[in-house]
Amino acid sequence: MDTLKKYTPETWPAHAEQVTLEGKNKFVGFWLFLACEIVLFASLFATYLALKNKGPAGMEFSTQELYELPLAFAMTMILLTSSLTSVYAMYHMKNYNFKGVQLWMGITVLLGFSFLCLEIYEFNHYVSLGFTFGSSAFASAFYTLVGTHGFHVTVGLVWITALILRNAKRGLNLYNAPKYFVASLYWHFIDVVWVFIFTVVYLMGVVG
Amino acid sequence: MAHDTPVVTRSAEQQKYYRANTKAYMQRQVTNFAIMIFLTLIAFAAVMADFSKNLILPLILLLAGIQVVLQLYAFMHMEEKDAHEIGVVTMFMWTGAFFAFMMFLAFVTVIWW
């Protein structure tokens, strides 16, 4: 049986992403990648916590004065919602509704893009205040941590957009079901990291 | 790429049951999402309300922990025991979490300025 075979809603398997050997391998392999990503982000979080509000220069910028909670709140809500929209995409995948998958993945990309715009605005704002990457140990740790997350969002946006375009005329099959599934796993992981960023960086930063 | 998978056709009744199941699944996920939003609101509200630091810090860290568990187990399906090699996946994720904790401990206790 070839993986590009057409299915109907009645014959479509419940866990289409784990039916083929390739799908199974992608599933496990991707989780192993995510476990490694935990370690990457853990090192950046630990660095940030160790260097938070530390100089030697640029001491005029502290977490209490710099961060603005409304912006962090808006970014959090947008990213959380985009996590739900990708769950909707996976729900439509279970029902073999390809248009639903494409639509909700598209909404996820739009939400992710607006998140990225807010982050660029935030960084731009800080730089205009004079808080740049080289200002202090704190600044470097902050930009590296939040920037690495932003980079992951960018990668996710390019990835999911490519998936949507590449499979537009193909329809759903056992070949691309694991691809969509793994992309949605990645997107949830981005949200997991952001939960810690808004808690550890922004909320704990405002508290002091 | 060639891989044999038996094609199973669900009868009309089975298909109805299947759709009801996926619908219930989606409703559970929306509930999980509502819980996550609620936890986020509490966390931000606690900071805005300017409670004592000793109360806020454990509270928001706990809320973040709950939210991450919800993401991993509900949205990302780490709870599905019959998923492929889920034991290996779980072990890797917990090892990652362990390293994360050790790194956090080392950096905040050993590094000082």
CSV table of C-alpha atoms in Angstrom, one decimal:
chain,number,residue,atom,x,y,z
A,1,MET,CA,0.0,0.0,0.0
A,2,ASP,CA,1.5,3.3,-0.8
A,3,THR,CA,1.3,6.2,1.6
A,4,LEU,CA,-0.3,8.6,-0.9
A,5,LYS,CA,-3.4,6.4,-1.1
A,6,LYS,CA,-6.7,8.3,-0.8
A,7,TYR,CA,-8.9,7.6,2.2
A,8,THR,CA,-12.5,8.3,3.1
A,9,PRO,CA,-13.7,9.5,6.6
A,10,GLU,CA,-14.8,5.9,7.2
A,11,THR,CA,-11.4,4.2,6.4
A,12,TRP,CA,-9.2,6.9,7.9
A,13,PRO,CA,-7.3,5.4,10.9
A,14,ALA,CA,-7.8,7.0,14.3
A,15,HIS,CA,-4.1,7.6,14.8
A,16,ALA,CA,-3.1,8.3,11.2
A,17,GLU,CA,0.2,9.8,12.4
A,18,GLN,CA,1.4,6.6,13.9
A,19,VAL,CA,0.2,4.0,11.3
A,20,THR,CA,3.3,3.9,9.0
A,21,LEU,CA,6.8,3.1,10.1
A,22,GLU,CA,7.9,6.6,9.1
A,23,GLY,CA,5.1,8.1,11.2
A,24,LYS,CA,6.2,6.0,14.3
A,25,ASN,CA,9.8,7.0,13.8
A,26,LYS,CA,8.9,10.7,13.4
A,27,PHE,CA,6.8,10.5,16.6
A,28,VAL,CA,9.6,9.1,18.8
A,29,GLY,CA,12.4,11.0,17.1
A,30,PHE,CA,10.6,14.3,17.5
A,31,TRP,CA,9.9,13.7,21.2
A,32,LEU,CA,13.6,13.0,21.7
A,33,PHE,CA,14.4,16.3,20.0
A,34,LEU,CA,12.0,18.1,22.3
A,35,ALA,CA,13.6,16.5,25.3
A,36,CYS,CA,16.9,18.0,24.1
A,37,GLU,CA,15.2,21.4,23.6
A,38,ILE,CA,14.3,21.3,27.3
A,39,VAL,CA,18.0,21.1,28.2
A,40,LEU,CA,18.8,24.0,25.8
A,41,PHE,CA,16.2,26.2,27.3
A,42,ALA,CA,17.0,25.1,30.8
A,43,SER,CA,20.6,26.4,30.4
A,44,LEU,CA,19.3,29.7,29.1
A,45,PHE,CA,16.7,30.1,31.9
A,46,ALA,CA,19.4,29.2,34.5
A,47,THR,CA,21.8,31.8,33.0
A,48,TYR,CA,19.1,34.4,33.0
A,49,LEU,CA,18.2,33.7,36.6
A,50,ALA,CA,21.9,33.9,37.6
A,51,LEU,CA,22.5,37.1,35.8
A,52,LYS,CA,19.1,38.9,36.3
A,53,ASN,CA,19.7,42.5,37.2
A,54,LYS,CA,23.4,42.1,37.3
A,55,GLY,CA,25.9,44.5,35.7
A,56,PRO,CA,28.6,45.4,35.6
A,57,ALA,CA,27.3,48.3,33.5
A,58,GLY,CA,23.8,49.3,32.4
A,59,MET,CA,22.4,49.1,36.0
A,60,GLU,CA,19.8,51.8,35.2
A,61,PHE,CA,17.7,49.1,33.6
A,62,SER,CA,16.1,46.6,36.0
A,63,THR,CA,13.4,44.1,35.4
A,64,GLN,CA,10.9,46.1,37.5
A,65,GLU,CA,11.3,49.2,35.4
A,66,LEU,CA,11.7,47.6,32.0
A,67,TYR,CA,8.9,45.0,31.7
A,68,GLU,CA,5.4,45.9,30.8
A,69,LEU,CA,2.8,43.4,32.0
A,70,PRO,CA,0.0,44.3,29.5
A,71,LEU,CA,2.3,43.5,26.5
A,72,ALA,CA,3.4,40.2,28.1
A,73,PHE,CA,-0.2,39.4,28.9
A,74,ALA,CA,-1.3,40.0,25.3
A,75,MET,CA,1.6,37.9,23.9
A,76,THR,CA,0.7,35.1,26.4
A,77,MET,CA,-3.0,35.1,25.4
A,78,ILE,CA,-2.1,35.0,21.6
A,79,LEU,CA,0.3,32.2,22.0
A,80,LEU,CA,-2.0,30.1,24.2
A,81,THR,CA,-4.8,30.6,21.8
A,82,SER,CA,-2.6,29.5,18.9
A,83,SER,CA,-1.9,26.3,20.8
A,84,LEU,CA,-5.6,25.6,20.9
A,85,THR,CA,-6.1,26.3,17.2
A,86,SER,CA,-3.4,23.7,16.4
A,87,VAL,CA,-5.4,21.3,18.5
A,88,TYR,CA,-8.4,22.1,16.3
A,89,ALA,CA,-6.3,21.2,13.3
A,90,MET,CA,-5.5,17.8,14.8
A,91,TYR,CA,-9.2,17.3,15.6
A,92,HIS,CA,-10.0,17.9,11.9
A,93,MET,CA,-7.2,15.5,11.0
A,94,LYS,CA,-8.8,12.8,13.0
A,95,ASN,CA,-12.0,13.3,11.0
A,96,TYR,CA,-10.2,13.4,7.7
A,97,ASN,CA,-11.3,16.9,7.1
A,98,PHE,CA,-8.3,18.4,5.2
A,99,LYS,CA,-9.8,21.8,4.7
A,100,GLY,CA,-10.3,22.1,8.5
A,101,VAL,CA,-6.6,21.1,9.0
A,102,GLN,CA,-5.4,23.7,6.6
A,103,LEU,CA,-7.7,26.4,7.9
A,104,TRP,CA,-6.8,25.9,11.6
A,105,MET,CA,-3.1,25.5,10.8
A,106,GLY,CA,-3.4,28.8,8.9
A,107,ILE,CA,-5.0,30.5,11.9
A,108,THR,CA,-2.2,29.1,14.1
A,109,VAL,CA,0.4,30.7,11.7
A,110,LEU,CA,-1.5,34.1,11.8
A,111,LEU,CA,-1.6,34.1,15.6
A,112,GLY,CA,2.1,33.1,15.8
A,113,PHE,CA,2.9,35.9,13.4
A,114,SER,CA,1.1,38.5,15.5
A,115,PHE,CA,3.0,37.1,18.5
A,116,LEU,CA,6.3,37.6,16.7
A,117,CYS,CA,5.3,41.1,15.7
A,118,LEU,CA,4.7,42.0,19.3
A,119,GLU,CA,8.0,40.5,20.3
A,120,ILE,CA,9.8,42.5,17.6
A,121,TYR,CA,8.0,45.6,18.8
A,122,GLU,CA,9.1,44.9,22.4
A,123,PHE,CA,12.8,44.3,21.5
A,124,ASN,CA,12.7,47.4,19.3
A,125,HIS,CA,11.3,49.4,22.2
A,126,TYR,CA,13.9,48.3,24.6
A,127,VAL,CA,16.7,49.0,22.2
A,128,SER,CA,15.3,52.5,21.7
A,129,LEU,CA,15.5,53.0,25.4
A,130,GLY,CA,19.1,52.1,25.3
A,131,PHE,CA,18.8,48.6,26.6
A,132,THR,CA,20.8,46.6,24.0
A,133,PHE,CA,22.4,43.2,23.9
A,134,GLY,CA,25.7,44.5,25.2
A,135,SER,CA,24.3,46.8,27.9
A,136,SER,CA,24.9,44.3,30.8
A,137,ALA,CA,25.1,40.7,31.7
A,138,PHE,CA,21.4,40.9,32.4
A,139,ALA,CA,20.6,42.3,28.9
A,140,SER,CA,22.6,39.6,27.2
A,141,ALA,CA,20.9,36.8,29.2
A,142,PHE,CA,17.5,38.3,28.5
A,143,TYR,CA,17.9,38.8,24.8
A,144,THR,CA,19.4,35.3,24.4
A,145,LEU,CA,16.6,33.6,26.3
A,146,VAL,CA,13.6,35.4,24.9
A,147,GLY,CA,15.3,35.7,21.4
A,148,THR,CA,15.9,32.0,21.2
A,149,HIS,CA,12.2,31.4,21.9
A,150,GLY,CA,11.4,34.0,19.2
A,151,PHE,CA,13.7,32.2,16.8
A,152,HIS,CA,11.8,29.0,17.5
A,153,VAL,CA,8.5,30.7,16.8
A,154,THR,CA,10.0,32.0,13.5
A,155,VAL,CA,11.1,28.5,12.6
A,156,GLY,CA,7.7,27.1,13.4
A,157,LEU,CA,6.0,29.7,11.3
A,158,VAL,CA,8.2,29.0,8.2
A,159,TRP,CA,7.7,25.2,8.8
A,160,ILE,CA,3.9,25.3,9.1
A,161,THR,CA,3.5,27.7,6.2
A,162,ALA,CA,5.6,25.4,4.1
A,163,LEU,CA,3.5,22.4,5.1
A,164,ILE,CA,0.3,24.2,4.2
A,165,LEU,CA,1.6,25.3,0.8
A,166,ARG,CA,3.3,22.1,0.0
A,167,ASN,CA,0.3,19.9,0.7
A,168,ALA,CA,-2.4,22.3,-0.6
A,169,LYS,CA,-3.2,20.1,-3.6
A,170,ARG,CA,-2.3,16.8,-2.1
A,171,GLY,CA,-5.0,16.2,0.4
A,172,LEU,CA,-4.6,14.3,3.6
A,173,ASN,CA,-2.8,10.9,3.5
A,174,LEU,CA,-0.6,8.7,5.6
A,175,TYR,CA,2.5,10.5,4.2
A,176,ASN,CA,1.7,14.0,5.4
A,177,ALA,CA,-0.4,13.2,8.5
A,178,PRO,CA,2.7,12.6,10.6
A,179,LYS,CA,4.2,15.9,9.3
A,180,TYR,CA,1.2,17.9,10.5
A,181,PHE,CA,1.2,16.1,13.8
A,182,VAL,CA,4.8,16.7,14.5
A,183,ALA,CA,4.5,20.4,13.6
A,184,SER,CA,1.6,20.7,16.0
A,185,LEU,CA,3.8,19.0,18.7
A,186,TYR,CA,6.5,21.6,18.1
A,187,TRP,CA,4.0,24.4,18.3
A,188,HIS,CA,2.7,23.2,21.7
A,189,PHE,CA,6.3,22.9,22.9
A,190,ILE,CA,6.9,26.6,22.0
A,191,ASP,CA,3.9,27.4,24.2
A,192,VAL,CA,5.4,25.3,27.0
A,193,VAL,CA,8.6,27.3,26.9
A,194,TRP,CA,6.6,30.5,26.8
A,195,VAL,CA,4.7,29.5,30.0
A,196,PHE,CA,8.0,29.5,31.8
A,197,ILE,CA,9.1,32.7,30.1
A,198,PHE,CA,6.1,34.7,31.1
A,199,THR,CA,6.3,33.3,34.6
A,200,VAL,CA,10.0,33.4,35.3
A,201,VAL,CA,11.0,36.4,33.2
A,202,TYR,CA,8.0,38.8,33.2
A,203,LEU,CA,6.0,38.0,36.3
A,204,MET,CA,9.0,37.3,38.5
A,205,GLY,CA,10.7,40.3,37.0
A,206,VAL,CA,8.0,42.7,37.9
A,207,VAL,CA,7.8,41.2,41.4
A,208,GLY,CA,11.5,41.7,41.7
B,1,MET,CA,8.2,4.0,2.3
B,2,ALA,CA,6.1,1.0,1.3
B,3,HIS,CA,4.4,-0.2,4.4
B,4,ASP,CA,1.4,-2.5,4.7
B,5,THR,CA,-1.4,-1.2,6.7
B,6,PRO,CA,-4.7,-3.0,6.8
B,7,VAL,CA,-7.6,-0.7,5.7
B,8,VAL,CA,-10.4,-1.0,8.1
B,9,THR,CA,-13.8,0.5,7.1
B,10,ARG,CA,-16.0,1.7,9.9
B,11,SER,CA,-19.7,0.9,9.4
B,12,ALA,CA,-22.2,3.8,9.6
B,13,GLU,CA,-22.8,3.1,13.2
B,14,GLN,CA,-19.1,2.8,14.0
B,15,GLN,CA,-18.5,6.0,12.1
B,16,LYS,CA,-21.1,7.8,14.2
B,17,TYR,CA,-19.5,6.5,17.4
B,18,TYR,CA,-16.1,7.6,16.1
B,19,ARG,CA,-17.3,11.1,15.3
B,20,ALA,CA,-19.0,11.4,18.7
B,21,ASN,CA,-15.7,10.3,20.3
B,22,THR,CA,-13.6,12.9,18.4
B,23,LYS,CA,-16.1,15.5,19.3
B,24,ALA,CA,-16.0,14.7,23.0
B,25,TYR,CA,-12.2,14.8,22.7
B,26,MET,CA,-12.3,18.3,21.3
B,27,GLN,CA,-14.7,19.4,24.0
B,28,ARG,CA,-12.3,18.1,26.6
B,29,GLN,CA,-9.4,20.0,25.0
B,30,VAL,CA,-11.5,23.3,25.0
B,31,THR,CA,-12.1,22.7,28.7
B,32,ASN,CA,-8.3,22.2,29.2
B,33,PHE,CA,-7.7,25.4,27.3
B,34,ALA,CA,-10.2,27.3,29.5
B,35,ILE,CA,-8.3,26.0,32.6
B,36,MET,CA,-5.0,27.2,31.1
B,37,ILE,CA,-6.4,30.7,30.4
B,38,PHE,CA,-7.9,30.8,34.0
B,39,LEU,CA,-4.5,29.8,35.5
B,40,THR,CA,-2.8,32.5,33.4
B,41,LEU,CA,-5.3,35.1,34.6
B,42,ILE,CA,-4.7,34.2,38.2
B,43,ALA,CA,-0.9,34.5,37.8
B,44,PHE,CA,-1.1,37.9,36.2
B,45,ALA,CA,-3.8,39.1,38.7
B,46,ALA,CA,-1.7,38.0,41.6
B,47,VAL,CA,1.3,40.0,40.4
B,48,MET,CA,-0.9,43.1,39.5
B,49,ALA,CA,-2.6,42.9,42.9
B,50,ASP,CA,0.9,43.3,44.5
B,51,PHE,CA,0.6,40.6,47.1
B,52,SER,CA,3.7,39.8,49.2
B,53,LYS,CA,6.6,38.3,47.3
B,54,ASN,CA,6.7,35.2,49.4
B,55,LEU,CA,3.1,34.4,48.4
B,56,ILE,CA,3.3,35.3,44.7
B,57,LEU,CA,6.5,33.4,43.8
B,58,PRO,CA,5.4,29.9,44.9
B,59,LEU,CA,1.9,30.6,43.5
B,60,ILE,CA,2.9,31.6,40.0
B,61,LEU,CA,5.5,28.8,39.8
B,62,LEU,CA,2.9,26.3,40.8
B,63,LEU,CA,0.4,27.7,38.2
B,64,ALA,CA,3.1,27.5,35.5
B,65,GLY,CA,3.8,23.9,36.5
B,66,ILE,CA,0.2,22.9,36.3
B,67,GLN,CA,-0.1,24.6,32.9
B,68,VAL,CA,2.9,22.8,31.5
B,69,VAL,CA,1.6,19.5,32.7
B,70,LEU,CA,-1.7,20.2,31.0
B,71,GLN,CA,0.1,21.2,27.7
B,72,LEU,CA,2.2,18.0,27.7
B,73,TYR,CA,-0.4,15.5,28.8
B,74,ALA,CA,-3.6,17.0,27.3
B,75,PHE,CA,-2.5,18.9,24.2
B,76,MET,CA,0.6,16.8,23.4
B,77,HIS,CA,-0.9,13.4,24.4
B,78,MET,CA,1.8,12.1,26.7
B,79,GLU,CA,-1.0,10.4,28.5
B,80,GLU,CA,-1.7,8.0,25.6
B,81,LYS,CA,-0.3,4.8,26.9
B,82,ASP,CA,-0.6,2.9,23.6
B,83,ALA,CA,1.3,5.5,21.6
B,84,HIS,CA,4.5,4.3,19.9
B,85,GLU,CA,7.4,3.9,22.4
B,86,ILE,CA,5.7,6.3,24.8
B,87,GLY,CA,7.9,4.8,27.6
B,88,VAL,CA,11.1,6.0,25.9
B,89,VAL,CA,9.5,9.4,25.2
B,90,THR,CA,8.4,9.8,28.8
B,91,MET,CA,11.9,8.7,30.1
B,92,PHE,CA,13.6,11.3,27.8
B,93,MET,CA,11.2,14.1,28.8
B,94,TRP,CA,11.7,13.4,32.5
B,95,THR,CA,15.5,13.2,32.1
B,96,GLY,CA,15.3,16.5,30.3
B,97,ALA,CA,13.3,18.0,33.2
B,98,PHE,CA,15.8,16.5,35.7
B,99,PHE,CA,18.7,18.2,33.8
B,100,ALA,CA,16.8,21.4,33.7
B,101,PHE,CA,16.3,21.3,37.5
B,102,MET,CA,20.0,20.5,38.1
B,103,MET,CA,21.1,23.3,35.8
B,104,PHE,CA,18.8,25.8,37.5
B,105,LEU,CA,20.2,24.7,40.9
B,106,ALA,CA,23.8,24.9,39.8
B,107,PHE,CA,23.5,28.3,38.1
B,108,VAL,CA,21.6,30.1,40.9
B,109,THR,CA,23.7,28.7,43.7
B,110,VAL,CA,27.2,28.6,42.2
B,111,ILE,CA,27.2,31.8,40.1
B,112,TRP,CA,27.3,35.0,41.9
B,113,TRP,CA,28.4,38.5,41.0
